[in-house]
Short mmCIF file of C-alpha atoms in Angstrom, two decimals:
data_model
loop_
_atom_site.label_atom_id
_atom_site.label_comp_id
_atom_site.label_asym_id
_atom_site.label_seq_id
_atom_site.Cartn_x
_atom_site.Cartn_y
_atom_site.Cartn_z
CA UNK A 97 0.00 0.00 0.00
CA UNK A 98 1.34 3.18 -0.74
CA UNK A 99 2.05 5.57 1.74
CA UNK A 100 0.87 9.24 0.95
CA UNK A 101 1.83 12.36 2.26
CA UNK A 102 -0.70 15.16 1.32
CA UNK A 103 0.14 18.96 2.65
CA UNK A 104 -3.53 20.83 2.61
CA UNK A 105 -3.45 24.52 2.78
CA UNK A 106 -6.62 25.92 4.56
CA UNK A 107 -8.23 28.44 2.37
CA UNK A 108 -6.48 27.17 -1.09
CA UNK A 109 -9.17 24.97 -2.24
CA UNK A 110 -11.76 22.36 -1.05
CA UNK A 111 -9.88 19.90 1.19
CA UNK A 112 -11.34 16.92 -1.25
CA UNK A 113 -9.80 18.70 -4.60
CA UNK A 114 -6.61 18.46 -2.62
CA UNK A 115 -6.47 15.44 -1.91
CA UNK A 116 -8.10 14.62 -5.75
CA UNK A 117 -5.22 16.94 -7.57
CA UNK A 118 -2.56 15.34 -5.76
CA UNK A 119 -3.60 11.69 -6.20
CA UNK A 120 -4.32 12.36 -9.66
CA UNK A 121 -0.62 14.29 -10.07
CA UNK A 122 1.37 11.14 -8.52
CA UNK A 123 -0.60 9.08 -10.96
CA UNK A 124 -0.19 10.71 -13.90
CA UNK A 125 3.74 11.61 -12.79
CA UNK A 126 4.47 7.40 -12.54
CA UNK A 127 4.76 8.07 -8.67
CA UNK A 128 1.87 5.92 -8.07
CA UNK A 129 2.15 2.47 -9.99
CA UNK A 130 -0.76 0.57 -11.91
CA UNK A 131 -2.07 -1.74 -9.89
CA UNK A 132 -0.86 -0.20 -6.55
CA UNK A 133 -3.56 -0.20 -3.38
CA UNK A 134 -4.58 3.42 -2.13
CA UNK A 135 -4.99 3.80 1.92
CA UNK A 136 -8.87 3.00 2.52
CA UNK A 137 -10.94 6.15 3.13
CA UNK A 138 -10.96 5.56 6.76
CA UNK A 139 -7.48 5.31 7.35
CA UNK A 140 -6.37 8.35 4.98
CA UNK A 141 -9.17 10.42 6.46
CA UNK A 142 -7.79 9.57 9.94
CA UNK A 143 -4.35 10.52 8.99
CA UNK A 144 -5.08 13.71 7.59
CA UNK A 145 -7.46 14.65 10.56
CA UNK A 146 -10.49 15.37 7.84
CA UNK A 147 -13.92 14.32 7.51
CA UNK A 148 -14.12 10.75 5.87
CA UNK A 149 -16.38 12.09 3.33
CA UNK A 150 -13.70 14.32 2.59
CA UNK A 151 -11.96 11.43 0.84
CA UNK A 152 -14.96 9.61 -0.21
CA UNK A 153 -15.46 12.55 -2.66
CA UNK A 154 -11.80 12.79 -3.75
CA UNK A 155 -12.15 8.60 -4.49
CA UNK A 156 -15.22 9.02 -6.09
CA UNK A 157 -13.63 11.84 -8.52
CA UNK A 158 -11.25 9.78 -9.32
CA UNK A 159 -13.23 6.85 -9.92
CA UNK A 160 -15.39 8.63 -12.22
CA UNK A 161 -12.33 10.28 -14.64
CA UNK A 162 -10.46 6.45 -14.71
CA UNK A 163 -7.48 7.12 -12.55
CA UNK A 164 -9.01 4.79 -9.73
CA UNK A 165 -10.61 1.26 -9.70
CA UNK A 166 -12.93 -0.09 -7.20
CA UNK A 167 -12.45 -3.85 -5.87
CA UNK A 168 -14.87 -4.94 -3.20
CA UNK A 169 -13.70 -6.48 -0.07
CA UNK A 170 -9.87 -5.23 -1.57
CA UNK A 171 -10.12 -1.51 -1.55
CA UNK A 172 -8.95 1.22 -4.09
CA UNK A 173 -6.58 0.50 -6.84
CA UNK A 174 -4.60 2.80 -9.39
CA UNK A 175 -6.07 1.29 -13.21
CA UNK A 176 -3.31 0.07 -15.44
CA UNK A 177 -1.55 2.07 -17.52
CA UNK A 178 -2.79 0.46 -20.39
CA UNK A 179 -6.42 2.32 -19.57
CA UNK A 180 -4.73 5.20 -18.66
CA UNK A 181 -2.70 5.50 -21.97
CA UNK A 182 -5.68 4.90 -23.83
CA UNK A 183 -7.61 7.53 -21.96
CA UNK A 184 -4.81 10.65 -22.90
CA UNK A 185 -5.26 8.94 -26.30
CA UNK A 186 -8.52 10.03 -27.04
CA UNK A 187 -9.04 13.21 -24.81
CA UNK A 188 -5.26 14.08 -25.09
CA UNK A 189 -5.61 15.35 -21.22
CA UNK A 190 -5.30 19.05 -22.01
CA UNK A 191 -4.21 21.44 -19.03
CA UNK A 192 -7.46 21.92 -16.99
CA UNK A 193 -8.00 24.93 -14.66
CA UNK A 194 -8.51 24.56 -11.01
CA UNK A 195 -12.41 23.23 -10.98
CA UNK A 196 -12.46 22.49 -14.73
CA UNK A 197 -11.90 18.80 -14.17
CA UNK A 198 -15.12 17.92 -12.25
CA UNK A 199 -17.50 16.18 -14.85
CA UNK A 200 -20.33 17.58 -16.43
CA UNK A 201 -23.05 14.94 -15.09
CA UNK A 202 -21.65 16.22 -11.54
CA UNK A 203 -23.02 19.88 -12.27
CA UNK A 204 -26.72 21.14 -12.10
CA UNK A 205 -28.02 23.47 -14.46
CA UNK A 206 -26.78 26.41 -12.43
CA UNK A 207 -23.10 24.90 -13.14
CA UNK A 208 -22.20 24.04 -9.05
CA UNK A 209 -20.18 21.35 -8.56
CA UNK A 210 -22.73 18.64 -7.22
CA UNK A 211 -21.90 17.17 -3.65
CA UNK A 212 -24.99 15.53 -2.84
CA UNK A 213 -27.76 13.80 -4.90
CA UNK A 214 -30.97 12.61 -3.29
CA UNK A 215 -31.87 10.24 -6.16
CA UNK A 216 -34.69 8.47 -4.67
CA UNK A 217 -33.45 5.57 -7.24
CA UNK A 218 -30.10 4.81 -5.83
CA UNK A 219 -29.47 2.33 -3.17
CA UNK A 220 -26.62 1.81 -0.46
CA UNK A 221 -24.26 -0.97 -1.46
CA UNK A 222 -21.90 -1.47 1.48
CA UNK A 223 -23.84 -3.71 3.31
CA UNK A 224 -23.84 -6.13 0.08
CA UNK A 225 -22.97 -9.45 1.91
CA UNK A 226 -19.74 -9.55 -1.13
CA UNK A 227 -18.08 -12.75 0.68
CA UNK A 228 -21.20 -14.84 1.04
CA UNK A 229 -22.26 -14.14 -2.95
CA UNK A 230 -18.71 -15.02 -3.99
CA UNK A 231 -18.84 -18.28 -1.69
CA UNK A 232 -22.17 -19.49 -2.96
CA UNK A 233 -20.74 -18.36 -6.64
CA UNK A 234 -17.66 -20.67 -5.76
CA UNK A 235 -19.62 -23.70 -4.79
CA UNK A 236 -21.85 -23.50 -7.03
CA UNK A 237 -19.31 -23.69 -9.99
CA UNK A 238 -17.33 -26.22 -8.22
CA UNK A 239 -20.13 -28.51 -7.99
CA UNK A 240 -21.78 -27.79 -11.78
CA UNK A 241 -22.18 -30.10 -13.93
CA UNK A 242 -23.49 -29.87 -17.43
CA UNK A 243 -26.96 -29.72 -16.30
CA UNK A 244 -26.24 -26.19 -15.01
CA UNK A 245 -25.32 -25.08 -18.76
CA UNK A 246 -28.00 -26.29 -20.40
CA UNK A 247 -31.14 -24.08 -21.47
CA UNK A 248 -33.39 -24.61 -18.84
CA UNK A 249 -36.98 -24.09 -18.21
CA UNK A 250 -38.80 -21.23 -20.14
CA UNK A 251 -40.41 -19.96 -17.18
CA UNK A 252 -37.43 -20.22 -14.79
CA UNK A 253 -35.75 -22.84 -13.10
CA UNK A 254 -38.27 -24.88 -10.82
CA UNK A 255 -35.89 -24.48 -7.84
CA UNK A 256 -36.10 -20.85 -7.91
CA UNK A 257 -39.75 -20.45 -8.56
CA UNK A 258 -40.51 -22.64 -5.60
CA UNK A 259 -38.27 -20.61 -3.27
CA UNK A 260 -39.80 -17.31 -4.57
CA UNK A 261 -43.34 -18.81 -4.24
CA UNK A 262 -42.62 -19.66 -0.38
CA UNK A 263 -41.12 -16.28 0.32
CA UNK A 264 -43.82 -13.88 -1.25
CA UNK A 265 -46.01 -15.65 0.62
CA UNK A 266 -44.56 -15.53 4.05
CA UNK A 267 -43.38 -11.92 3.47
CA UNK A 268 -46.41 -10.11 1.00
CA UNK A 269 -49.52 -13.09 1.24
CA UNK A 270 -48.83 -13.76 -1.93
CA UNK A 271 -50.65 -16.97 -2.84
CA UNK A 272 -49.55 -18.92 -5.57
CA UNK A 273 -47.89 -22.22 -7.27
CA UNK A 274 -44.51 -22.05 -8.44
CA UNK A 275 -45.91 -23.15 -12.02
CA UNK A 276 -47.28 -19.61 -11.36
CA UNK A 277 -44.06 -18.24 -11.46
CA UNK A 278 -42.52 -16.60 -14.65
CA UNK A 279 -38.75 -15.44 -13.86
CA UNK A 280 -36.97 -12.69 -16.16
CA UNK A 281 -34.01 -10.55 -16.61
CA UNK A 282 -35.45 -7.43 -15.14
CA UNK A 283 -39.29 -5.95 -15.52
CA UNK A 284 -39.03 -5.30 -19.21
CA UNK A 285 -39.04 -8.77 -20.18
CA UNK A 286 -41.89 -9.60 -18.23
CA UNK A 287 -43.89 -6.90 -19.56
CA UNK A 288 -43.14 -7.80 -22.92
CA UNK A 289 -44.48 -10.96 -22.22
CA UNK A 290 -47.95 -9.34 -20.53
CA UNK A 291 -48.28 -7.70 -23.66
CA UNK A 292 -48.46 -11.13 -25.64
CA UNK A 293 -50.81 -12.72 -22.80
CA UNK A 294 -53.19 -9.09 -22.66
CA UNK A 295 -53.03 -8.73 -26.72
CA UNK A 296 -53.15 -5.65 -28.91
CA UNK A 297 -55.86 -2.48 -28.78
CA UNK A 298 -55.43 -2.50 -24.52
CA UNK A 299 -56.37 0.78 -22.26
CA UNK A 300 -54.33 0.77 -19.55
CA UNK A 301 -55.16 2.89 -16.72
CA UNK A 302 -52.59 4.51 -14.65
CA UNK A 303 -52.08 7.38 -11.89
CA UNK A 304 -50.63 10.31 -12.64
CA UNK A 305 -47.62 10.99 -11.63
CA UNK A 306 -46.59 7.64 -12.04
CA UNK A 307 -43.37 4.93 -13.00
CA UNK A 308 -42.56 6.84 -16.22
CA UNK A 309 -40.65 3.71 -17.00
CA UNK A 310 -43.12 0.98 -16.67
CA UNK A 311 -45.42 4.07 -18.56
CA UNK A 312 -43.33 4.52 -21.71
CA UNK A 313 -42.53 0.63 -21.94
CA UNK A 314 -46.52 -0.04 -22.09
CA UNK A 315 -47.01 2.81 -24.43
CA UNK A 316 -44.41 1.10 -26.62
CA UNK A 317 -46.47 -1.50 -27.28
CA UNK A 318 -48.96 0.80 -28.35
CA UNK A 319 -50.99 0.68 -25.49
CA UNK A 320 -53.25 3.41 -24.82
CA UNK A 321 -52.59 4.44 -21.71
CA UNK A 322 -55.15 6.90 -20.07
CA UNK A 323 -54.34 8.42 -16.30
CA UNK A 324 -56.67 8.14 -13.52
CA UNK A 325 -56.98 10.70 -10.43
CA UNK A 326 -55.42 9.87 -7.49
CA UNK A 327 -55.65 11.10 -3.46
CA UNK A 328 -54.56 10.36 -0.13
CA UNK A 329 -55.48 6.55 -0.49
CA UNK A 330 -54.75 5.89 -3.85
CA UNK A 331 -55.81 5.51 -7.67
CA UNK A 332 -59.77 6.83 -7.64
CA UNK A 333 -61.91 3.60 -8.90
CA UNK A 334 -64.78 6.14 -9.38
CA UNK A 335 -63.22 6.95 -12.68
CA UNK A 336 -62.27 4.02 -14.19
CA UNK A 337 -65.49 3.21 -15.17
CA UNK A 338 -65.35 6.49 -17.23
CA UNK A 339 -61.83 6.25 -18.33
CA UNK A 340 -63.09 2.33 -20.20
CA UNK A 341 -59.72 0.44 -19.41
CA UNK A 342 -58.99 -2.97 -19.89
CA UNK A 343 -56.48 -3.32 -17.35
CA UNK A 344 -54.76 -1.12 -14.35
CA UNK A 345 -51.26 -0.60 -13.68
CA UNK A 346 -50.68 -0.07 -9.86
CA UNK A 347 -48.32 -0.37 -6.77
CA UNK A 348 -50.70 -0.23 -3.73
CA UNK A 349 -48.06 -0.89 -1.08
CA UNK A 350 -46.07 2.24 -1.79
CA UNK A 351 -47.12 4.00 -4.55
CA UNK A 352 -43.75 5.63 -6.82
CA UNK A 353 -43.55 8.31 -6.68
CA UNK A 354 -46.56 9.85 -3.89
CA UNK A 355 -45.40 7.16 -1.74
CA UNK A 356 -49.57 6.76 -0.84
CA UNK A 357 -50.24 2.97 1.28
CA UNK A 358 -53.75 1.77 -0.42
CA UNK A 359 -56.00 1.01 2.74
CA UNK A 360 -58.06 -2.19 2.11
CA UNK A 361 -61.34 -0.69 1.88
CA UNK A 362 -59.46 1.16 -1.98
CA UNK A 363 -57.89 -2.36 -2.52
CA UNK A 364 -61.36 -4.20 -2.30
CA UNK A 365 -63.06 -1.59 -4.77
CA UNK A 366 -60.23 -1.70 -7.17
CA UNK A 367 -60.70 -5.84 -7.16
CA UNK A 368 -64.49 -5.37 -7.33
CA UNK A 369 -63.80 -2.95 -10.48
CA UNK A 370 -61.92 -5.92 -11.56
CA UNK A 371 -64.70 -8.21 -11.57
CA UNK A 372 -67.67 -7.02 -12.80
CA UNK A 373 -66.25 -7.09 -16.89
CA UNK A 374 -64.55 -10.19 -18.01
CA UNK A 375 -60.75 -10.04 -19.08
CA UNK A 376 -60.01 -7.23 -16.84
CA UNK A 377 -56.94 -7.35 -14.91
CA UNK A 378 -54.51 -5.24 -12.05
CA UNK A 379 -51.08 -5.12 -12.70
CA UNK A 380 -49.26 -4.85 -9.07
CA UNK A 381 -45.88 -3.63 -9.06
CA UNK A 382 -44.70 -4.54 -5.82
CA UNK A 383 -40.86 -2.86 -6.11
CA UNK A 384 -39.88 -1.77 -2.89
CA UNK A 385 -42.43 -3.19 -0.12
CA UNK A 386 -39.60 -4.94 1.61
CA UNK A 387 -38.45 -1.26 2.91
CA UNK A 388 -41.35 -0.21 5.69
CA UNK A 389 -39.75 0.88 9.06
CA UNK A 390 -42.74 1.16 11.04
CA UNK A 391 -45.18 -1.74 11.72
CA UNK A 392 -45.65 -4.99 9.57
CA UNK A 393 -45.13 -4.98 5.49
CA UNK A 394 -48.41 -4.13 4.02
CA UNK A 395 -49.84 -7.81 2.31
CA UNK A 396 -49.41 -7.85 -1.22
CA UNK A 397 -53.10 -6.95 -3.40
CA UNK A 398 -53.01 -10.06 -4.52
CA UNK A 399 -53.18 -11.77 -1.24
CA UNK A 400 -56.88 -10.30 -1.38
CA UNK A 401 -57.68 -11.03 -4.99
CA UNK A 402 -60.38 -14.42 -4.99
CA UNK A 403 -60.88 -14.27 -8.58
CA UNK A 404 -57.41 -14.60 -10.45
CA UNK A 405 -57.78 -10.40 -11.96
CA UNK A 406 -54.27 -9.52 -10.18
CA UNK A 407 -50.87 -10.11 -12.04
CA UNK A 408 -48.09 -10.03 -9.55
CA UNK A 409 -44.76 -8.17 -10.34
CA UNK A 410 -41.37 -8.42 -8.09
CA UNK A 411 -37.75 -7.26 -8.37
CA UNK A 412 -35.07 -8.31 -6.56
CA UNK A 413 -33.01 -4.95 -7.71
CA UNK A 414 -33.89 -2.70 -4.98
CA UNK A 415 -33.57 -5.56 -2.38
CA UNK A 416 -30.45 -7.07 -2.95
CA UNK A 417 -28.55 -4.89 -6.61
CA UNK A 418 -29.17 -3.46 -9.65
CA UNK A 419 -26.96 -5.59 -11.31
CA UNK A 420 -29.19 -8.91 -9.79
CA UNK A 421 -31.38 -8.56 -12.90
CA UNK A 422 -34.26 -11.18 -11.85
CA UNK A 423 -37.86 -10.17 -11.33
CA UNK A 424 -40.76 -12.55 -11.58
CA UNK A 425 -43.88 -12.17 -12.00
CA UNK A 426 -47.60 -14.30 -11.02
CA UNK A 427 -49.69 -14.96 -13.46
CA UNK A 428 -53.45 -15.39 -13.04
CA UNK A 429 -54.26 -19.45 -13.81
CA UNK A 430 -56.55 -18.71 -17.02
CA UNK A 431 -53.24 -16.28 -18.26
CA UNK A 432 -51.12 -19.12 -17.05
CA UNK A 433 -52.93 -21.29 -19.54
CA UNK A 434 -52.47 -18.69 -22.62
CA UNK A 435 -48.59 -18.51 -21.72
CA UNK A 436 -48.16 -22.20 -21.86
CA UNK A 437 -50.34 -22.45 -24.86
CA UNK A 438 -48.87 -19.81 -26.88
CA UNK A 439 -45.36 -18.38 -25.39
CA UNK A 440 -44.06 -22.26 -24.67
CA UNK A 441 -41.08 -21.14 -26.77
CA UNK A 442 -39.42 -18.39 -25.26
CA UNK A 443 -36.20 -19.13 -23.19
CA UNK A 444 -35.78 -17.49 -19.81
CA UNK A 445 -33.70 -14.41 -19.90
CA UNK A 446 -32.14 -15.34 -16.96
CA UNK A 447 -28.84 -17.17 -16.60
CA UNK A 448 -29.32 -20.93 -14.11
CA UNK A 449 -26.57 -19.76 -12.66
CA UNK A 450 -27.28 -16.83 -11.50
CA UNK A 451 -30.85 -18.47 -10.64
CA UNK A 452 -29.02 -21.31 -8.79
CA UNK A 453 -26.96 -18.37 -6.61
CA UNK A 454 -30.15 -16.45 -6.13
CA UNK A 455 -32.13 -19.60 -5.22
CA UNK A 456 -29.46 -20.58 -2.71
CA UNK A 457 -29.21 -17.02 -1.72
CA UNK A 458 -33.14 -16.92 -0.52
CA UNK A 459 -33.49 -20.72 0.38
CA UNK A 460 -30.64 -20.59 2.76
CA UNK A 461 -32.35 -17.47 5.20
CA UNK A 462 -29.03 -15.19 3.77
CA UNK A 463 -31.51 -12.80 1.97
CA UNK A 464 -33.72 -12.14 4.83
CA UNK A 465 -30.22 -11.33 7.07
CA UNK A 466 -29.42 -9.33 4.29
CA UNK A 467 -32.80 -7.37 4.49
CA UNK A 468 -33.28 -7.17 7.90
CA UNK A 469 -29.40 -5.25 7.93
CA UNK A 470 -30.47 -3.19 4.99
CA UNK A 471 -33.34 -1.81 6.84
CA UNK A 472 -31.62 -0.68 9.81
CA UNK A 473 -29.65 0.99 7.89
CA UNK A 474 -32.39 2.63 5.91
CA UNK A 475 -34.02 3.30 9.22
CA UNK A 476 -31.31 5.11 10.46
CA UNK A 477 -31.12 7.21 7.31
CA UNK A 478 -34.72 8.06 7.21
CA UNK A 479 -34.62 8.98 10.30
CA UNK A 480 -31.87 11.29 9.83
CA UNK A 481 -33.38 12.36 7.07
CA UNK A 482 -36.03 13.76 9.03
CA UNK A 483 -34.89 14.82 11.90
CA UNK A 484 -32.39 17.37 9.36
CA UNK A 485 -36.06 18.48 8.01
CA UNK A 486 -37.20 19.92 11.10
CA UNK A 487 -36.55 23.38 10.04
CA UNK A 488 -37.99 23.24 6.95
CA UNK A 489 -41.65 22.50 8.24
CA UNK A 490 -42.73 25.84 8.33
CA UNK A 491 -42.20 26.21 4.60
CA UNK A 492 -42.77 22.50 3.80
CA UNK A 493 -44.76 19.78 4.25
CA UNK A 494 -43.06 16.28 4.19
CA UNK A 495 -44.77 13.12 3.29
CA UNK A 496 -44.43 9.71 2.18
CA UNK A 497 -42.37 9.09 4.90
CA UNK A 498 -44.12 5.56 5.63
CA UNK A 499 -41.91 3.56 3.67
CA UNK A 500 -39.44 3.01 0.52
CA UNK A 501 -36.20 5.02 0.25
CA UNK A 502 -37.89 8.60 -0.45
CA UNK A 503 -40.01 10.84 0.48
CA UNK A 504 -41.40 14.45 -0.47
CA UNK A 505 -41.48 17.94 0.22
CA UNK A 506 -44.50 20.35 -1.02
CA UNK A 507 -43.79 23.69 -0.70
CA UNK A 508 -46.43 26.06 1.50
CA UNK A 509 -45.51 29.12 -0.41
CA UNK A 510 -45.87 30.24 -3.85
CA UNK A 511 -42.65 29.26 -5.10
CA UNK A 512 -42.74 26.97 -8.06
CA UNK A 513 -40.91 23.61 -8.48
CA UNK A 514 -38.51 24.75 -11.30
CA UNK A 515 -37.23 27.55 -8.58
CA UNK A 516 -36.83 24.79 -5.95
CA UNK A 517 -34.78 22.18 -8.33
CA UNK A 518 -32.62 25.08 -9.43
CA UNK A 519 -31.46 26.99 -6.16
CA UNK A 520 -30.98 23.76 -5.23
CA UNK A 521 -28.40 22.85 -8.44
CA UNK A 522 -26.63 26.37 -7.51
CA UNK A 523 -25.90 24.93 -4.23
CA UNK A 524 -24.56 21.79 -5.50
CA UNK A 525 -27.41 19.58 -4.42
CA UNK A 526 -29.82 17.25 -6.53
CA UNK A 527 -33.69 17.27 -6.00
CA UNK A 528 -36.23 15.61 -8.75
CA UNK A 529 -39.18 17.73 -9.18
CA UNK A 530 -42.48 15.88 -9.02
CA UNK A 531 -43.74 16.61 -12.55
CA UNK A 532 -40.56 14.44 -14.33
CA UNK A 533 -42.48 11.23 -13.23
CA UNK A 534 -46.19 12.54 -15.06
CA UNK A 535 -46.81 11.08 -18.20
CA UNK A 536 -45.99 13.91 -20.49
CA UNK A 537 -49.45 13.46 -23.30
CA UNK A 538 -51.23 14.31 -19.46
CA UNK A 539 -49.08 17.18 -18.05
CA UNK A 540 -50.73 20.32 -18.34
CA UNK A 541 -48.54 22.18 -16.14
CA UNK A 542 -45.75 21.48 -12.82
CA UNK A 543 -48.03 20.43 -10.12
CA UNK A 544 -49.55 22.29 -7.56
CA UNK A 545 -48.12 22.59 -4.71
CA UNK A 546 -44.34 22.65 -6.18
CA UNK A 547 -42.92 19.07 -4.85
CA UNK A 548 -39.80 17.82 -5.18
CA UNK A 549 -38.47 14.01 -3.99
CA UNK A 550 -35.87 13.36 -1.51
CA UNK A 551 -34.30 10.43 -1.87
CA UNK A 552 -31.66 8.57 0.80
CA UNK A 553 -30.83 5.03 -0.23
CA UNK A 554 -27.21 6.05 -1.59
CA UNK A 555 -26.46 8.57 0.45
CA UNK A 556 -24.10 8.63 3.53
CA UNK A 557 -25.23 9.90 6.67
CA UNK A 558 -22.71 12.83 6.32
CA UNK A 559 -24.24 13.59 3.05
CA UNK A 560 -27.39 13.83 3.87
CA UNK A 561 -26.40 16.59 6.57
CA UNK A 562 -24.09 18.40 4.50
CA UNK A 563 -26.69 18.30 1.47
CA UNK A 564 -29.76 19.37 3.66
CA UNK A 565 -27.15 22.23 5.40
CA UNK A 566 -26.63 23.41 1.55
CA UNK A 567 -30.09 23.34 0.79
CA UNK A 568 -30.97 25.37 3.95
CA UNK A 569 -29.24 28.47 2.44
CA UNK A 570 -31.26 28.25 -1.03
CA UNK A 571 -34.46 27.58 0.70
CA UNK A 572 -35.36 28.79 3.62
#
């Protein structure tokens, strides 16, 4: 490991560009070798008597321009030369002035450098359980044998589906067989598939704001999608009659992005709304229920549905990575019958051995540890979260705060959402106004009250002070 002296000068710069400029200087000057270990952030931070997120932004610069490589459970590496040479290559590194070097993505519209970002999309990685993975990985390979290579079952290994089929229904209520069970590499695929079970010429319903993903993927298949009203329990099943859809896209345990919990007595109109027309159907989109921090997770829609109208959708992205691209979702048994009628042929997106990890992951009580660490550590941000809102009650109300890894501020006054998200970007701080998650053919103008979402999951706890301290002097 190299050892690094740094001088910092008080008033000549940021501490973190400091400690960035003379990192990236030893590199570039062959005074820090390819391949040679960095100090960790904890024990560079404690040597130079600064902040640790001090040196978690220098890193992160670094990371971000190529000078730096990240290896979990090893630390922080300098990237070979060969990367390196190949970077001056094609930007031929011209002499940058003293704040010139921080990326573009890392500046708001007002052109501050950006120190924190409350994407409410982002989640916290370090308490990834990296050594148990790798050992499951390891076995798992060890013991393969060319069954593991082969194609596999179209709708997902049986394995899996039976472990996902016990777990949705001790955690959400969710009642089902694992022939049930369709697995796929990430909610795209599975909707792709819906729209082969649902067919062409279908009115989807949806609230407004809602997933703009999920939104522009159904409107892709040219869908018509029509938005429904919502308040403080949910979708309004007054006006679906009116609005004449075919099926309803949803998430009634915490609604993106309004963050709304649909009470029963909404759930049990939306399912009779279901019933009285024949091949009506609810799409649930249950992405983030496993993150509630107080009282028991809300049962899954589905657990209530008697008639088969509810399609079941779950990720394991939020839960465990982005990069663990399986979701699954439960069909309906007459749907059941179409898909293994008509879409028999198509292969399972999903790799068996990342199934056989995953399966082992969940069968063997390591993803439950793994979520029951994640939400203390979610709780603990939330709670910061709010506790660093205090002040701004008098200006703003904060809701949403039930659940997930988000929650929202609507302005009392008069100023508009546009003014919030940019005094925010001046001060180097990230906010998503509410309107970028309406479905744009609906948006008639930013909503009203201006609301912007806050979210936490990525964000360290001295972050979230320092970003909340910044956005004190724009906002209040």
């Amino acid at each position: 490991m190299y050892d690094m002296t740094i001088r910092l000068q008080a008033g000549a710069s940021r501490l973190y560009e400091q400690i960035y400029e003379h990192i990236k200087k030893e590199i570039r000057d062959g005074k820090l070798l390819a391949g040679e270990r960095l100090p960790s952030t904890r024990s560079l931070a404690e040597y130079l008597q600064v902040a640790r997120s001090t040196v978690e932004y220098a890193y992160g610069q670094l990371l971000a321009e190529g000078y730096i490589e990240s290896k979990p459970c090893k630390g922080y590496f300098v990237c070979p030369m060969e990367v390196l040479a190949q970077m001056e290559e094609d930007s031929g590194f011209p002499e940058m002035q003293r704040g010139e070097d921080i990326r573009a993505s890392d500046r708001d519209s007002g052109g501050a450098e950006r120190i924190c970002d409350f994407s409410p999309h982002d989640i916290d990685m370090s308490g990834f359980p990296f050594g148990i993975w790798k050992r499951i990985t390891r076995n798992i390979l060890t013991d393969a044998n060319s069954d593991l290579f082969s194609r596999g079952e179209p709708q997902g290994d049986y394995e899996l589906r039976l472990t996902i089929s016990r777990y949705i229904h001790s955690s959400r209520g969710v009642n089902c067989r694992p022939e049930q069970i369709v697995v796929g590499a990430g909610n795209d695929y599975l909707l792709l598939l819906l729209e082969k079970l649902l067919g062409r010429q279908v009115r989807i319903a949806m609230e407004n704001p809602t997933y703009l993903r999920s939104c522009r993927i159904l409107k892709s298949f040219s869908y018509q999608i029509v938005t429904v009203d919502a308040d403080e329990n949910g979708m309004k099943v007054g006006q679906l009659e009116k609005a004449d859809a075919d099926a309803v896209y949803c998430m009634p345990s915490h609604q993106f992005p309004s963050g709304t919990i649909m009470p029963i007595g909404r759930r049990i109109e939306l399912l009779r709304w279901a019933d009285k027309a024949p091949g009506r159907y609810i799409i649930e989109d249950d992405y983030d229920s496993e993150f509630r921090y107080h009282g028991k997770p809300i049962p899954a829609l589905q657990a209530t549905d008697g008639h088969g109208r509810v399609i079941y959708i779950g990720s394991f992205s939020k839960a465990i990575a982005p990069a663990i691209r399986v979701s699954f979702m439960v069909l309906p048994e007459i749907l059941l019958e179409k898909y293994q009628r008509e879409l028999f042929f198509y292969s399972c997106t999903v790799s068996r051995i990342d199934q056989s990890i995953l399966n082992e992951f969940i069968r063997d009580g390591y993803f439950e540890r793994h979520l029951n660490r994640m939400r203390k550590i979610y709780r603990g941000k939330h709670e910061l979260l709010l506790d660093e809102l205090r002040p701004f009650r008098k200006k703003f109300a904060v809701t949403g705060e039930n659940a997930g890894l988000h929650l929202l501020l609507k302005a009392k006054t008069g100023i508009s959402e546009e003014e919030l998200v940019r005094n925010a970007g001046k001060a180097g701080v990230k906010v998503y106004g509410l309107s970028e998650n309406m479905e744009p053919d609906a948006r008639t103008a930013p909503p009203e009250p201006a609301t912007v979402l806050m979210g936490f999951g990525a964000l360290s706890h001295e972050q979230i002070r320092e970003g909340i301290r910044r956005l004190k002097e724009v906002w209040l």
